[in-house]
Each structure stands twice: as structure tokens, then as C-alpha cells.
PDB file of C-alpha atoms in Angstrom:
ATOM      1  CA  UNK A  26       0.000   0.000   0.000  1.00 55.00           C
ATOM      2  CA  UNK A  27       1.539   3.355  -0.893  1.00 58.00           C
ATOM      3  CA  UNK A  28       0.487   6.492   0.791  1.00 66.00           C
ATOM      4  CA  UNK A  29       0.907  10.016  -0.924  1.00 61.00           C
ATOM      5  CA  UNK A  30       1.489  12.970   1.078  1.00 58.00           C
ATOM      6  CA  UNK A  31      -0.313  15.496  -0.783  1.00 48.00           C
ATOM      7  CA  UNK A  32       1.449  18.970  -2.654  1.00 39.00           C
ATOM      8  CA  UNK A  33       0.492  22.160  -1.286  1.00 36.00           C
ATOM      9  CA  UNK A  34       1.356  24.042  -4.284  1.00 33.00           C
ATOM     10  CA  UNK A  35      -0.409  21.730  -6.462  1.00 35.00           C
ATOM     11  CA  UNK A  36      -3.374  21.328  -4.414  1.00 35.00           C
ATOM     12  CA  UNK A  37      -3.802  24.531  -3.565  1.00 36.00           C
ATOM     13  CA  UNK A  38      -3.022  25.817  -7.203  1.00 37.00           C
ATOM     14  CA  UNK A  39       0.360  27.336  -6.596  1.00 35.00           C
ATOM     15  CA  UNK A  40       0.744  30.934  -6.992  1.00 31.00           C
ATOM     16  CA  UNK A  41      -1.182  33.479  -9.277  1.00 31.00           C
ATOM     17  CA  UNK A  42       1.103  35.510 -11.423  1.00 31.00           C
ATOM     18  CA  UNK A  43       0.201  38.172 -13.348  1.00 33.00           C
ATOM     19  CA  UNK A  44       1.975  41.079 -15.970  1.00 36.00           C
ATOM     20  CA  UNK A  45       1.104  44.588 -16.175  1.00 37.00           C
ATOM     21  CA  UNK A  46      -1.744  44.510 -13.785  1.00 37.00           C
ATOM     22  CA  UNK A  47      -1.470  46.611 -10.575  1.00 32.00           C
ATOM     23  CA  UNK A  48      -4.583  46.109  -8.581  1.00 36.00           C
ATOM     24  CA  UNK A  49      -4.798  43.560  -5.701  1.00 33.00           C
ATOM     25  CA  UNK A  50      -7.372  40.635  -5.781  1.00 32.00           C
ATOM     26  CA  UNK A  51      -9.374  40.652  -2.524  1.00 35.00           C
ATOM     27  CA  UNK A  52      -8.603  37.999   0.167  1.00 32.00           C
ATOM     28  CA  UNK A  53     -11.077  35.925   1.765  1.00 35.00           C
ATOM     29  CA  UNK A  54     -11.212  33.422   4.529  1.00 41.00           C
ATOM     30  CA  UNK A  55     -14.333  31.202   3.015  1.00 56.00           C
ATOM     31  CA  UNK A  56     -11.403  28.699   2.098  1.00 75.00           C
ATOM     32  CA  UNK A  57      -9.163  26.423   4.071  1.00 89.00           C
ATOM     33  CA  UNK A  58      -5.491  25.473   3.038  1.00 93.00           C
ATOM     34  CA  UNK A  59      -4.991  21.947   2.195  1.00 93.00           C
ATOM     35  CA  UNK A  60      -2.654  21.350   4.895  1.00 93.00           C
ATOM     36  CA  UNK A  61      -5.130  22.596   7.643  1.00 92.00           C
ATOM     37  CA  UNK A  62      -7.475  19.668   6.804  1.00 96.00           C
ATOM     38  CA  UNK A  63      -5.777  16.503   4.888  1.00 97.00           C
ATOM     39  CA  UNK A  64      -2.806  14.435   6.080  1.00 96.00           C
ATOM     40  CA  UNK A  65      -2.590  11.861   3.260  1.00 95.00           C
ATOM     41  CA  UNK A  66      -4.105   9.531   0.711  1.00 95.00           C
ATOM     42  CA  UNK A  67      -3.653   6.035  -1.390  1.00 94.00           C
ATOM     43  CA  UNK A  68      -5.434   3.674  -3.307  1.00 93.00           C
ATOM     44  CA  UNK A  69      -6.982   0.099  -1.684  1.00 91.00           C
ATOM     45  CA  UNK A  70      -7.245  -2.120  -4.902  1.00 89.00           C
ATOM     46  CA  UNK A  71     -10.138  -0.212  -6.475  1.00 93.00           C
ATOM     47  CA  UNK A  72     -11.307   2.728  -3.764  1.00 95.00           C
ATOM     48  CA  UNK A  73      -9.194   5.996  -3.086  1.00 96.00           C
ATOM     49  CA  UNK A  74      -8.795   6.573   0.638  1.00 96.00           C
ATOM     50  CA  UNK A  75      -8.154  10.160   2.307  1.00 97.00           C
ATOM     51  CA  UNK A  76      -7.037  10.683   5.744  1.00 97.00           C
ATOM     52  CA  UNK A  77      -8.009  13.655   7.479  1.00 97.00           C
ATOM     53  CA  UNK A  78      -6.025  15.527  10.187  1.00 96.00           C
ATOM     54  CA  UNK A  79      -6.949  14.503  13.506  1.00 94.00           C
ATOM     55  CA  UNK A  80      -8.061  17.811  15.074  1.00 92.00           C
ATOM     56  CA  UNK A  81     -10.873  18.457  12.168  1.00 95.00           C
ATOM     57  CA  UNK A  82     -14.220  18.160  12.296  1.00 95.00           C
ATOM     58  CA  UNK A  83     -15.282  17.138   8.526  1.00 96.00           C
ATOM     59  CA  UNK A  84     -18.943  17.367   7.892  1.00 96.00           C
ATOM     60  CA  UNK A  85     -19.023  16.466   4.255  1.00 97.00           C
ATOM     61  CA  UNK A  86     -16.567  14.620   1.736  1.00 98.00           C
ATOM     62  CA  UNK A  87     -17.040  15.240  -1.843  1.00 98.00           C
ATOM     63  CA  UNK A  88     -14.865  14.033  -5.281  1.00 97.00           C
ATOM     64  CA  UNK A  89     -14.823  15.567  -8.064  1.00 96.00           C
ATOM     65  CA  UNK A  90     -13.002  15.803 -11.528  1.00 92.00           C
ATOM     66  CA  UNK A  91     -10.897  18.820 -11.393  1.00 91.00           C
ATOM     67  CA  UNK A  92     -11.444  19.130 -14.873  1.00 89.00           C
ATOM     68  CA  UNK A  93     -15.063  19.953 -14.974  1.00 91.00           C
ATOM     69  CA  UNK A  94     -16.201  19.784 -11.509  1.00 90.00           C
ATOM     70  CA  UNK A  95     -18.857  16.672 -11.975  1.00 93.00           C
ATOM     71  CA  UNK A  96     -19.512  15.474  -8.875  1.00 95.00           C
ATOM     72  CA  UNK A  97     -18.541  11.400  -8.629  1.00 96.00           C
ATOM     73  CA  UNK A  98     -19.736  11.174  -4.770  1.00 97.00           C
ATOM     74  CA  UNK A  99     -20.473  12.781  -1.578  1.00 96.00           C
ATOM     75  CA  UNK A 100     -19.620  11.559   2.060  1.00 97.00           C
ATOM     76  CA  UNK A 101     -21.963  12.529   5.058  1.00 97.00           C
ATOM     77  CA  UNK A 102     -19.829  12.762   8.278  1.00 94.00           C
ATOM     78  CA  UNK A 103     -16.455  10.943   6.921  1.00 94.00           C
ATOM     79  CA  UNK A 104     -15.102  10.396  10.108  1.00 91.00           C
ATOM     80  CA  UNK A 105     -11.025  10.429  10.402  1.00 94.00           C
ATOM     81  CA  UNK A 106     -10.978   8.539   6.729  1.00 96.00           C
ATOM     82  CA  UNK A 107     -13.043   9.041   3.640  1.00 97.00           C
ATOM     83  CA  UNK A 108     -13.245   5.845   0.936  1.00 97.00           C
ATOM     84  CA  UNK A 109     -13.956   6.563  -2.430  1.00 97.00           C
ATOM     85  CA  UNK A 110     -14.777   4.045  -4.821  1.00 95.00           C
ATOM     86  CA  UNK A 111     -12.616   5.396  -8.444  1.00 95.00           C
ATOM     87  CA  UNK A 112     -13.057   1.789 -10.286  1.00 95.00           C
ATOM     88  CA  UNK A 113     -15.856  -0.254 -11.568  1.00 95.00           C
ATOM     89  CA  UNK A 114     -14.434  -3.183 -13.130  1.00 94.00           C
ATOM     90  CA  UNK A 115     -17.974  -4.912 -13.897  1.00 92.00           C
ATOM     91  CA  UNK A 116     -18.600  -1.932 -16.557  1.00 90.00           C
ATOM     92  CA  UNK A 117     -14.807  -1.362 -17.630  1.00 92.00           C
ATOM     93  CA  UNK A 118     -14.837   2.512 -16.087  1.00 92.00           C
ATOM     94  CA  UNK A 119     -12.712   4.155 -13.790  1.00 93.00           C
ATOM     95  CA  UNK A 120     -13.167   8.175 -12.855  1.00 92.00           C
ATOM     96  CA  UNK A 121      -9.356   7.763 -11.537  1.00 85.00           C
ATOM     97  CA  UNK A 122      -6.732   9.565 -14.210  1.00 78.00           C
ATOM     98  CA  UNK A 123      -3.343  11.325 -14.985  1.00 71.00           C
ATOM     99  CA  UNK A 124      -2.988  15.088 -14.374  1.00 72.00           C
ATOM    100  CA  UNK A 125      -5.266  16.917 -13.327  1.00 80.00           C
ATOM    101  CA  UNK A 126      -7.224  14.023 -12.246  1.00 87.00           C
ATOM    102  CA  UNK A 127      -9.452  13.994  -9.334  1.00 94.00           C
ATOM    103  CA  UNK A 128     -10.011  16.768  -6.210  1.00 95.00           C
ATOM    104  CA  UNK A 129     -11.345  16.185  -2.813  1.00 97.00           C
ATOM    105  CA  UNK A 130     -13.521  18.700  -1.240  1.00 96.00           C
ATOM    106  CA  UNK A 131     -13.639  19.005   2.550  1.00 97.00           C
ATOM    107  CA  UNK A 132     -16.720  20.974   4.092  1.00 96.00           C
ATOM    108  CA  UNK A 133     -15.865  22.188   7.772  1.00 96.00           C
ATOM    109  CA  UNK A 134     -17.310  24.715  10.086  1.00 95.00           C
ATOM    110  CA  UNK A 135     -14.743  26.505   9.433  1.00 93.00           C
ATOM    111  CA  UNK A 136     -14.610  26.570   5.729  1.00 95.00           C
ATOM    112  CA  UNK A 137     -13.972  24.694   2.597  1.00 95.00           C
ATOM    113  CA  UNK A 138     -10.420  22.990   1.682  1.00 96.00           C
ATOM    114  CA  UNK A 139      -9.429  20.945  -1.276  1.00 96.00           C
ATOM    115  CA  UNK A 140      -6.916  18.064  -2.211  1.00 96.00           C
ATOM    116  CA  UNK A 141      -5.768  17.604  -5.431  1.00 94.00           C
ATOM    117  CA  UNK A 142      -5.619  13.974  -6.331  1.00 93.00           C
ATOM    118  CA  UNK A 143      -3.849  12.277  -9.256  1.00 88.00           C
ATOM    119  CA  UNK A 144      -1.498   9.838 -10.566  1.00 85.00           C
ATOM    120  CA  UNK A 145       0.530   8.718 -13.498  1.00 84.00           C
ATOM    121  CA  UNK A 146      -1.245   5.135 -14.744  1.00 88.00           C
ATOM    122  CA  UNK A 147       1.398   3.188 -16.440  1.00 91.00           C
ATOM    123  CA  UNK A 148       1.211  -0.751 -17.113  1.00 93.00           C
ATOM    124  CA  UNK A 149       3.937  -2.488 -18.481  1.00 95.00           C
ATOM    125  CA  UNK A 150       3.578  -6.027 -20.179  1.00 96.00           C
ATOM    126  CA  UNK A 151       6.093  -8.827 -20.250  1.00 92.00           C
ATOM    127  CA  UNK A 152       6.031 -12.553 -21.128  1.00 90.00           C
ATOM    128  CA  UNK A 153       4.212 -12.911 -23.772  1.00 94.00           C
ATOM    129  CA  UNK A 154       3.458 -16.381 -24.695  1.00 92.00           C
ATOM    130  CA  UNK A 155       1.928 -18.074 -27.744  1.00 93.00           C
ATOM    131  CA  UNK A 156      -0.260 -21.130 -25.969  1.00 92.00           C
ATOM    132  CA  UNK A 157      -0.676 -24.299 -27.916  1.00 90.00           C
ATOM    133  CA  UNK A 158      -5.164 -22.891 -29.133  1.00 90.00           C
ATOM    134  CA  UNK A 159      -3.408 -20.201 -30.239  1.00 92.00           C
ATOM    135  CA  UNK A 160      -3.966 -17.694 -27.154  1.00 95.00           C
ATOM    136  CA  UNK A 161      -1.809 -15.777 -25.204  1.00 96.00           C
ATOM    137  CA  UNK A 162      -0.302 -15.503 -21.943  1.00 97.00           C
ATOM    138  CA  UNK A 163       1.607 -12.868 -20.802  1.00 97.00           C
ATOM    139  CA  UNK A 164       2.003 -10.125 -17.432  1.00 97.00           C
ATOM    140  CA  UNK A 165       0.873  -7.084 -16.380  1.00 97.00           C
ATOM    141  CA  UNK A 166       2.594  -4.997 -13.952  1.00 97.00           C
ATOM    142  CA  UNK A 167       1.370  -1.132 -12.733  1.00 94.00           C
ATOM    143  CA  UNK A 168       3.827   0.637 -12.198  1.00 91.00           C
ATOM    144  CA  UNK A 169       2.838   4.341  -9.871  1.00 87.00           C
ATOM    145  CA  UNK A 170       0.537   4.520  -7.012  1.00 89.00           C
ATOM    146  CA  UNK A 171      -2.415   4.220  -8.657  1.00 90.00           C
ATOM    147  CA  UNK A 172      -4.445   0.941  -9.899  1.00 93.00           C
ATOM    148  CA  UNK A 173      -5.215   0.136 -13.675  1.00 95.00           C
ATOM    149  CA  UNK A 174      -7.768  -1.258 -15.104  1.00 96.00           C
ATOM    150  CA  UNK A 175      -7.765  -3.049 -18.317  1.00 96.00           C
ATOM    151  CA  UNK A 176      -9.956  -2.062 -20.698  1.00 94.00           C
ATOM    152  CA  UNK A 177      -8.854  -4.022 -23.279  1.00 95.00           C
ATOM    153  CA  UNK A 178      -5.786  -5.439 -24.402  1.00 97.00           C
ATOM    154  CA  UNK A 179      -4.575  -5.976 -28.409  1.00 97.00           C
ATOM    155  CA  UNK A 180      -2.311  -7.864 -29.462  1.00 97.00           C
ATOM    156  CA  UNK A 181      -1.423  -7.134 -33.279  1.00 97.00           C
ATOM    157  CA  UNK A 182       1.730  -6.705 -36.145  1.00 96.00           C
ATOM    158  CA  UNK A 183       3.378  -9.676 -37.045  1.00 95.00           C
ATOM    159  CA  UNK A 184       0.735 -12.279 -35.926  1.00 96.00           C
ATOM    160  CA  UNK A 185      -1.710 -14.645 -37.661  1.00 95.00           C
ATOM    161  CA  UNK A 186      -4.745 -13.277 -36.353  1.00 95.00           C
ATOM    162  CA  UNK A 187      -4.318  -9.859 -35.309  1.00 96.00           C
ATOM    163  CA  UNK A 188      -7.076  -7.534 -32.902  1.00 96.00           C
ATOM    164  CA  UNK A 189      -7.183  -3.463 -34.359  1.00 94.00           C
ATOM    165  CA  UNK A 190      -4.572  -1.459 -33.508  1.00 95.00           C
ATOM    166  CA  UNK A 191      -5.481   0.759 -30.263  1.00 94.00           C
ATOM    167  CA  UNK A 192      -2.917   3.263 -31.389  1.00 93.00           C
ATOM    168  CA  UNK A 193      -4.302   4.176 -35.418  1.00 92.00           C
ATOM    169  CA  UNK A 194      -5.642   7.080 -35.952  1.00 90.00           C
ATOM    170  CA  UNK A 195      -9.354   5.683 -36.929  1.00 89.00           C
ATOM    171  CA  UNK A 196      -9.730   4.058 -33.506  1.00 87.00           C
ATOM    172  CA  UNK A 197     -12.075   5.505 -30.980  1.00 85.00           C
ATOM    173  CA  UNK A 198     -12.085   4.094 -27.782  1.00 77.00           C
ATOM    174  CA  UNK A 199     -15.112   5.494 -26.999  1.00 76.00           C
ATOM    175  CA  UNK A 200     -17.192   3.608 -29.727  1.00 80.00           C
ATOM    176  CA  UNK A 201     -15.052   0.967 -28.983  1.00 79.00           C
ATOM    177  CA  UNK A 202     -16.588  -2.009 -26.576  1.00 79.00           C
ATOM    178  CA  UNK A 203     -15.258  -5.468 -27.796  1.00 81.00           C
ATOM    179  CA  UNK A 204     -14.741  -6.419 -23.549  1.00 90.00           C
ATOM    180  CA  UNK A 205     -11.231  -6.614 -22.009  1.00 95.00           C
ATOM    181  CA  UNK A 206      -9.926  -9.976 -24.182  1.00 96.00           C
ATOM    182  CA  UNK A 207      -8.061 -11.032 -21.420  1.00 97.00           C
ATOM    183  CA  UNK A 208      -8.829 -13.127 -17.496  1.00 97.00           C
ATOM    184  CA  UNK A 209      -6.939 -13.329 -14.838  1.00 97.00           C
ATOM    185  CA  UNK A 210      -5.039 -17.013 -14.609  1.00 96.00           C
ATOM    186  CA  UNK A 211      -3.355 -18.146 -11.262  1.00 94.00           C
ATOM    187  CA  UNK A 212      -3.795 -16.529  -8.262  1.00 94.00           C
ATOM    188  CA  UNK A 213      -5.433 -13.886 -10.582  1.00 95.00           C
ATOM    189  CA  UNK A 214      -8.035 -15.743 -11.239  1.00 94.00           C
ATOM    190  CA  UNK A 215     -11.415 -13.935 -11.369  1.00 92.00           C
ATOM    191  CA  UNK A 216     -13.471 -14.786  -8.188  1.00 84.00           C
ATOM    192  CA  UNK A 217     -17.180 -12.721  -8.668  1.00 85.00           C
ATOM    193  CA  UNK A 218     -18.423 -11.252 -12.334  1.00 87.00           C
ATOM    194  CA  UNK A 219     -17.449  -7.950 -10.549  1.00 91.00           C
ATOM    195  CA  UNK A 220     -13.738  -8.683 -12.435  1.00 94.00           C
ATOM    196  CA  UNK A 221     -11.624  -7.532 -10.034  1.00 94.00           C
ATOM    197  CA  UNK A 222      -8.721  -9.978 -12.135  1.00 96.00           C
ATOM    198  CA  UNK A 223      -8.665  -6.754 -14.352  1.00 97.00           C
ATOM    199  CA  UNK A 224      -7.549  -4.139 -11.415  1.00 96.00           C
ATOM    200  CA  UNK A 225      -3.710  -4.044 -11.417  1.00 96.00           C
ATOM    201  CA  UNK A 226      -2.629  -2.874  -7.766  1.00 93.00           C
ATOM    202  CA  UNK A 227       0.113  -0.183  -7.940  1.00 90.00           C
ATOM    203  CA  UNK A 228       3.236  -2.080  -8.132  1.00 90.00           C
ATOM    204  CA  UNK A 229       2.062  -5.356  -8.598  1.00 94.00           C
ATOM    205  CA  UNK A 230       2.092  -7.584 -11.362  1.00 96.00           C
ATOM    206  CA  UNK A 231      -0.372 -10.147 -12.552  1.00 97.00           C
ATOM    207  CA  UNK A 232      -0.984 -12.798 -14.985  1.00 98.00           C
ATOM    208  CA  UNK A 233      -3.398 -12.606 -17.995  1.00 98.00           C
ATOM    209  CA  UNK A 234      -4.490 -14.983 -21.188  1.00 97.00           C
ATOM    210  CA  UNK A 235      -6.287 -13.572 -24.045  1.00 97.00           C
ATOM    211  CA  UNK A 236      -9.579 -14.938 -24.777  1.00 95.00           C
ATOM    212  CA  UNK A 237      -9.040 -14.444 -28.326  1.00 95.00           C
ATOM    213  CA  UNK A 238      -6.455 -16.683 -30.287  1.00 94.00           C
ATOM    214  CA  UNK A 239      -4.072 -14.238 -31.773  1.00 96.00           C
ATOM    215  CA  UNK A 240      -1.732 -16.828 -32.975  1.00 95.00           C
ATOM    216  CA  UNK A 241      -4.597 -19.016 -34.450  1.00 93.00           C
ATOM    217  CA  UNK A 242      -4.552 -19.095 -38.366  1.00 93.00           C
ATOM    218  CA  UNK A 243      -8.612 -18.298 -38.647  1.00 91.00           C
ATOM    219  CA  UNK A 244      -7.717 -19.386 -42.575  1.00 88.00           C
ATOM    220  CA  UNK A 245      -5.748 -22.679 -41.733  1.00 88.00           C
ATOM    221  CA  UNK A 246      -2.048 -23.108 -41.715  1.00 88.00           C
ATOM    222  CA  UNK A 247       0.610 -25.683 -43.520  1.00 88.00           C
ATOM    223  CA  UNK A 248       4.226 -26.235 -42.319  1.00 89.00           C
ATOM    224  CA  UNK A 249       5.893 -23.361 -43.501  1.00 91.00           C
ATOM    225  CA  UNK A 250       3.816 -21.176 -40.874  1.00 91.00           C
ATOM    226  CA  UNK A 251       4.990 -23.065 -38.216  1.00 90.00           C
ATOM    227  CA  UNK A 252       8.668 -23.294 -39.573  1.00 91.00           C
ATOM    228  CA  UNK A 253      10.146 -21.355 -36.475  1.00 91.00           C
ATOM    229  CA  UNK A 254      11.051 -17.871 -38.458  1.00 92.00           C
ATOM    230  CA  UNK A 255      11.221 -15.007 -35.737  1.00 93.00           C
ATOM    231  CA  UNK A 256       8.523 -12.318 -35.997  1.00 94.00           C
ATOM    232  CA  UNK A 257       7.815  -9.296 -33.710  1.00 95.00           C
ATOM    233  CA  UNK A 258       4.425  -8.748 -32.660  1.00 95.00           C
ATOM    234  CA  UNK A 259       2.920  -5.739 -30.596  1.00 97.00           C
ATOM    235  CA  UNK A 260       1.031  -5.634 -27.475  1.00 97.00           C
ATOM    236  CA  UNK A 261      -1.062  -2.953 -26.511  1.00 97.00           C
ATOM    237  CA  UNK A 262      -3.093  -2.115 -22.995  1.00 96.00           C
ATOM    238  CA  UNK A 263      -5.908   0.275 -23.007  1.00 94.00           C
ATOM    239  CA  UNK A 264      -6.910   1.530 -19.570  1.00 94.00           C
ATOM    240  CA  UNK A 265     -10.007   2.591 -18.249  1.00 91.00           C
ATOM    241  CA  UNK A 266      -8.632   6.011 -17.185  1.00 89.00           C
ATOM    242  CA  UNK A 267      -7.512   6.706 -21.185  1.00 87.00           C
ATOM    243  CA  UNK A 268      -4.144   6.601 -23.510  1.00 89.00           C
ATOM    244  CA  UNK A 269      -2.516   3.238 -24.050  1.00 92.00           C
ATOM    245  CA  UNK A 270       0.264   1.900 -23.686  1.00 95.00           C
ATOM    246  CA  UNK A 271       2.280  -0.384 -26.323  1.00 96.00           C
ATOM    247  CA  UNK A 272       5.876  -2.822 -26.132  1.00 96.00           C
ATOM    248  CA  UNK A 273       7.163  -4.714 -28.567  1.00 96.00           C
ATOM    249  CA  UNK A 274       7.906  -8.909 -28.682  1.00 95.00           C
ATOM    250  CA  UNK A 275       9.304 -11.152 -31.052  1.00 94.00           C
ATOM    251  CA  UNK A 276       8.262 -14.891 -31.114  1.00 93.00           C
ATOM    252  CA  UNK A 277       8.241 -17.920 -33.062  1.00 92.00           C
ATOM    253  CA  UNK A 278       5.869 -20.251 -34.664  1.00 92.00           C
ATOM    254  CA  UNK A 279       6.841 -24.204 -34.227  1.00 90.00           C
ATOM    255  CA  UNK A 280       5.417 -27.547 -34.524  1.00 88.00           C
ATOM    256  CA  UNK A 281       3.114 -29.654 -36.470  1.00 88.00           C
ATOM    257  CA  UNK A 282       0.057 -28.067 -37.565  1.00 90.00           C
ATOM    258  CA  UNK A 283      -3.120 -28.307 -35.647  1.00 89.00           C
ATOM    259  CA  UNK A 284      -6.956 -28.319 -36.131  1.00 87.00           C
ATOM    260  CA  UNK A 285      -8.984 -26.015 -33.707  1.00 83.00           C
ATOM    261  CA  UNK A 286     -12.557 -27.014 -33.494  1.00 77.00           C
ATOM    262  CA  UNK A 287     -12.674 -26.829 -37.160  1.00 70.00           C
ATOM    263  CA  UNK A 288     -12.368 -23.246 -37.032  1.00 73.00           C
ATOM    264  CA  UNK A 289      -8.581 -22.199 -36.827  1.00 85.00           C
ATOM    265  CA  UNK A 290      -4.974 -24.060 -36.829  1.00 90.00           C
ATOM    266  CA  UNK A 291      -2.227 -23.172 -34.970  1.00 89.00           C
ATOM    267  CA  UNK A 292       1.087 -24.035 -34.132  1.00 88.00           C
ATOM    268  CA  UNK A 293       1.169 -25.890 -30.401  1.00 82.00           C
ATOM    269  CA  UNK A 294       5.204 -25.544 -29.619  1.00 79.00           C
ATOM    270  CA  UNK A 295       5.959 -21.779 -30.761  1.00 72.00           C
ATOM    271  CA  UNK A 296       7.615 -20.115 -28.255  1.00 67.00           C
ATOM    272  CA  UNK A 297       8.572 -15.809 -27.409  1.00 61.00           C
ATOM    273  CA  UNK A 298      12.321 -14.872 -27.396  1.00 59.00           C
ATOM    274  CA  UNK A 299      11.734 -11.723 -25.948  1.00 48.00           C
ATOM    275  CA  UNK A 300       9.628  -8.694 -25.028  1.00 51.00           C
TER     276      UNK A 300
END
């Protein structure tokens, strides 16, 4: 579990500058500093947790996007600790994101204080592994102090039966709802159709398969596919918080031919030589 002190000048929106203006702004006391209200937050798997300072009396505890000020939730009487749940793997959506991401507003007695909130969500994929249906295997690991959520996850180049490419220009992730294309394997297997295998705790890595067959030949396949030539293949990770994220592999394509339910072929001893 990592814990974030929070950054006055960030939450608190640093310091106003201005050229060729001489008049003072008017001061008021409706607003509390940051530091006079929160003493820290982190993420628990997929709920953002915010501690408040002891000696404060918090009536109300409400997130927001600091973009556009939507309201997410609202806490009556937090207590000492506010939860906020920021992922919903069972629809694929997260409200948590990169800069300026999420701000936490504190109603007191005494006034109003806010906490900035947000995190750099990076995933990085290793292993990837051809299976002998013609799936995948491969890891996950989030990397940062914030969870991701996979979205969906491509795999495409240099392989027989290739997803779209998450990175082209004609791809819009928000018309875009194939499902995730991966499950949790191992001791990431999912429990509950909430599909919590598809949170990535920060700094943690877990293990995935595709539940499509990207190195399946959906047209059938003869020895020369499967003649062990070396070809690179990409890997891509869409988030639920936006961007993607992409890494190369190379791999290669061995054995004898196979049927696959009379719909594909692939090649059951290819193996990845890096990634």
C-alpha cells in the first residue's frame, strides 16, 4: 500500500502571477489550506482513501473531476478517513486519471479545503506467450501509485490473427466495446463477475491470457507457418482512465500443424524470445 502525502502548491493551485496589472485581488477566509485539513491519501485495490487531520471536524466529503467539476460522490460525516470508490471493473470505467485528475472537497465549520488527487497510470507487459489454441499468456505490472484497469488489451503486427490497432488514428475508444480480451489465470483468477482480475494494484504484477487466439490461423495453416522464423508482434493495454500503452515482442511459430474445433490451426510448440 503506498500512501501520498499530498502537494500544497499543487493542491492549492500554486501561486497566481500576473503582468502589467497593478490592482490587488481581494482575500477571503471562506477557504481552508490543504494542509489545515488533509494528512494523506492512497489507493486500496479499487477505492481511493483520504485521511483527514486529527483535530478536524469534517462534515461532508465530496470528489470531483478537477477538470469539470462533476460530482462522482459525496460523504456525510467521513469520520477520520473518507473511501472513495474510483473503479468499476464490472462496466470497464474508472473516474481515476493522470494530471489533473481527481479533487477532494472538505466541508468544515470553518470553511472549505481541497486536495488535489492524481497519478501517473502506467502498465507495463512482459512474457508474452503463444499457448498451444493459439492464445496468449503474458504479465501485467502497474507501475505508480495508482491501480489500472484493463480495458482491453490488443495484441497485433506480425501475428496470424491480429485484434485493431489501439494506437491508429481511426480508432475511438469510446465507440469501442469489444470487452477486455483477457482473465486473470493463477492466483489472478477472477473470483465474482465484478472482475476484479482486471484491477492491477500499484506495483504489482499479474498474470493474464487472451480470450481471443491471436496466434490461431482463422484461414488454416501448412508447415511453412509453423517453420520457427522469428517475428515481432505488438502488445497494446488500453486503460479505463484513457491513452494506451504499447511494447514490442518477437516470437516464433513451431510444430506440427493443428486443427482447432474446425475453425482455426495453430502451431502448439511456438515459443517468445523476448519482449
Amino acid at each position: 500500500m503506498n500512501r501520498r502525502p499530498f502537494l500544497q502548491a499543487l493542491a492549492t493551485g500554486g501561486t497566481l502571477l500576473s503582468a502589467g496589472c497593478t490592482e490587488s485581488l481581494p482575500l477571503t477566509r471562506s477557504g481552508l489550506e490543504t494542509d489545515d485539513v488533509f494528512e494523506e491519501y492512497w489507493y486500496e485495490e479499487t477505492d481511493l482513501r483520504v485521511q483527514f487531520r486529527d483535530d478536524v471536524d469534517v462534515e461532508r466529503a465530496i470528489l470531483v473531476d478537477s477538470t469539470t467539476d462533476e460530482e462522482f460522490d459525496r460523504v456525510e460525516g467521513p469520520g477520520g478517513t473518507v473511501r472513495f470508490p474510483v473503479i468499476f471493473p464490472n462496466r470497464l470505467e474508472t473516474v481515476s486519471s493522470s494530471y489533473p485528475g481527481l479533487r477532494v472537497r472538505a466541508e468544515t465549520p470553518d470553511g472549505t479545503a481541497h486536495l488535489s488527487v492524481w497519478e501517473v497510470i502506467h502498465g507495463v507487459t512482459r512474457a508474452v506467450e503463444p499457448l498451444p489454441d493459439g492464445r496468449a499468456r503474458f504479465t501485467l505490472e502497474k507501475q505508480g501509485d495508482a491501480p489500472l484497469l484493463a480495458r482491453f488489451v490488443a495484441i497485433y503486427g506480425d501475428v496470424p490473427n491480429p485484434t485493431v490497432d489501439p494506437q491508429a488514428d481511426s480508432f475511438d475508444p469510446s465507440t469501442f466495446d469489444p470487452g477486455p480480451g483477457v482473465i486473470g489465470i493463477e492466483e489472478n483468477r477472477p473470483l465474482s463477475p465484478s472482475r476484479t482480475d482486471l484491477v492491477v494494484p500499484p506495483g504489482e504484477t499479474k498474470p493474464f491470457e487472451t480470450t481471443y487466439a491471436p496466434f490461431a490461423f482463422p484461414d488454416g495453416v501448412d508447415a511453412a507457418d509453423c517453420a520457427g522464423d522469428e517475428r515481432t508482434g505488438k502488445i497494446t493495454v488500453v486503460p479505463g482512465s484513457g491513452g494506451s500503452m504499447a511494447y514490442d515482442f518477437t516470437y516464433r511459430l513451431e510444430g506440427e500443424p493443428v486443427n482447432l474445433e474446425g475453425r482455426a490451426a495453430a502451431c502448439p510448440d511456438s515459443v517468445v524470445d523476448s519482449n
